[in-house]
Amino acid sequence: MKIVDAKVIVTCPGRNFVTLRIVTDAGVHGLGDGTLNGREKAVVAYLEDHVIPCLIGRDPQRIEDIWQYLYKGAYWRRGPVTMTAIAAVDTALWDIKAKLAGLPLYQLLGGKSRDGLMAYSHANGRDVAETLDAVEAHLAVGYRAVRVQSGVPGLDKVYGIAPGGKAYEPAQKGLPQETIWSTEKYLDHVPRLFEKLRARVGFGPHLLHDVHHRLTPIEAARLGKALEPCRLFWMEDPTPAEDQEGFRLIRNHTVTPIAVGEVFNSVWDCKHLIENRLIDYIRATVVHAGGISHLRKIAALAELHQVRTGCHGATDLSPVCMGAALHFGIAVANFGIQEHMPHTAETDAVFPHDYRFENGFLLPGETPGHGVEIDEALAARYPYDPAYLPTARLEDGTVWSW
Ligand code: EZ4
Ligand code: CO
């Protein structure tokens, strides 16, 4: 069997997505997500100029061999662009293998380890009152776990909050926006928010929070300690993870569980944190961490250390990634939770899929493959529209982590 064609499809049904379609001479094709938010065109060029010419003529059934060839054969290893491109190929090849077998992908990964994937949604509000209402609305539609972000008094634009109560979307059209950050204002606000939240909703629902890389280790330790009475499911990205030993300091001070890794792209990013038991959940997902093949290795290392998965699932991960992540998550032994930020109706129409949300759980479908397709004619009606994540500065003008 041979790969006879491969094509990159870029579409913007509300936000930009990059999709790789691999076609075989067996009449079967596969899809992989290659979206890297704000750096989409770098992955497109990597795939079109450097990867696709090497794929034509190869046997699509040799998934691991092609993965190793693309990783080791480039000489320049790792990095978000490379690993996203490899992930697109790998996901498409798993889709093809499952279609050839006539099985939903999870069957090839060992079958179901659970009945469904507990999902967490995003509840946001410009102030405490609006945030409390948003959390209740999410619980009312069945979520058992909710990530809570709120506007901070004195700060104009805050991560996770949409202006005017609209659905939150991290990337904005045009060049990157600048936002102002104050650690002091944030640290004053968040513990009070969660106290009020627990008083309103009790301790039944799981509550999560994303610090989004803003704190130093000692500040994160203080936040984790302050939040202990509110028993969070996790505190995400408390400090930039390049400083991996910084997590030991946080760990020494608090039992608030820690989730890290949505920006990680290989097992080497995860190794120290996992082996030293500095985190509880690993957030790497299919599209940015080398596809199904590599994510399985990350999860296997995590399993040895009782670290569970918490795959990234924001809107910049296309339905193709979500479909693949759900097949992975239902099969893997150490699944923890799955992020769920529903796509727009336009995106769902461009990417017909058979996964679904029911009673707080996400469920992959039974269609052979990962169960997500692309309507190319519809996709062509939404051309690429540059959009970027914002940037952050402290109140004195110093560049900070967004
Ligand atoms: O900012 O996906 O936990 N979710 C997040 C996301 C990220 C975006 C970056 O592209 O942190 O909202
Ligand atoms: Co995050």
Short mmCIF file of N, CA and C in Angstrom, two decimals, residues 124-126 130 149 151 158-169 172:
data_model
loop_
_atom_site.label_atom_id
_atom_site.label_comp_id
_atom_site.label_asym_id
_atom_site.label_seq_id
_atom_site.Cartn_x
_atom_site.Cartn_y
_atom_site.Cartn_z
N ASN A 124 -16.70 31.75 32.53
CA ASN A 124 -15.98 33.02 32.64
C ASN A 124 -16.96 34.13 32.99
N GLY A 125 -16.46 35.15 33.66
CA GLY A 125 -17.30 36.33 33.91
C GLY A 125 -16.43 37.54 34.12
N ARG A 126 -17.00 38.72 33.83
CA ARG A 126 -16.21 39.94 33.98
C ARG A 126 -16.02 40.30 35.45
N GLU A 130 -21.03 37.72 37.81
CA GLU A 130 -21.21 37.13 36.48
C GLU A 130 -20.55 35.75 36.41
N GLN A 149 -12.54 31.26 35.37
CA GLN A 149 -11.67 32.43 35.20
C GLN A 149 -12.56 33.65 35.38
N GLY A 151 -12.73 38.21 35.61
CA GLY A 151 -12.09 39.52 35.51
C GLY A 151 -11.51 39.90 36.86
N VAL A 158 -8.31 40.48 30.80
CA VAL A 158 -7.76 39.38 31.59
C VAL A 158 -7.90 38.08 30.80
N TYR A 159 -6.86 37.20 30.89
CA TYR A 159 -6.90 35.92 30.19
C TYR A 159 -8.20 35.16 30.52
N GLY A 160 -8.84 34.64 29.49
CA GLY A 160 -10.00 33.77 29.69
C GLY A 160 -11.34 34.49 29.70
N ILE A 161 -11.31 35.83 29.64
CA ILE A 161 -12.56 36.59 29.74
C ILE A 161 -12.84 37.28 28.41
N ALA A 162 -14.03 37.06 27.89
CA ALA A 162 -14.42 37.72 26.64
C ALA A 162 -15.07 39.05 26.97
N PRO A 163 -14.78 40.08 26.16
CA PRO A 163 -15.47 41.35 26.40
C PRO A 163 -16.95 41.19 26.06
N GLY A 164 -17.79 41.85 26.83
CA GLY A 164 -19.22 41.86 26.52
C GLY A 164 -19.92 40.52 26.68
N GLY A 165 -19.36 39.66 27.54
CA GLY A 165 -20.01 38.39 27.85
C GLY A 165 -20.11 37.41 26.69
N LYS A 166 -19.31 37.62 25.60
CA LYS A 166 -19.34 36.69 24.45
C LYS A 166 -18.55 35.43 24.80
N ALA A 167 -18.63 34.42 23.91
CA ALA A 167 -17.83 33.21 24.12
C ALA A 167 -16.36 33.59 24.01
N TYR A 168 -15.53 33.08 24.92
CA TYR A 168 -14.11 33.43 24.93
C TYR A 168 -13.36 32.71 23.81
N GLU A 169 -12.54 33.46 23.08
CA GLU A 169 -11.68 32.90 22.03
C GLU A 169 -10.29 33.52 22.21
N GLN A 172 -7.09 36.79 18.62
CA GLN A 172 -7.86 37.93 18.10
C GLN A 172 -7.33 38.30 16.71
#
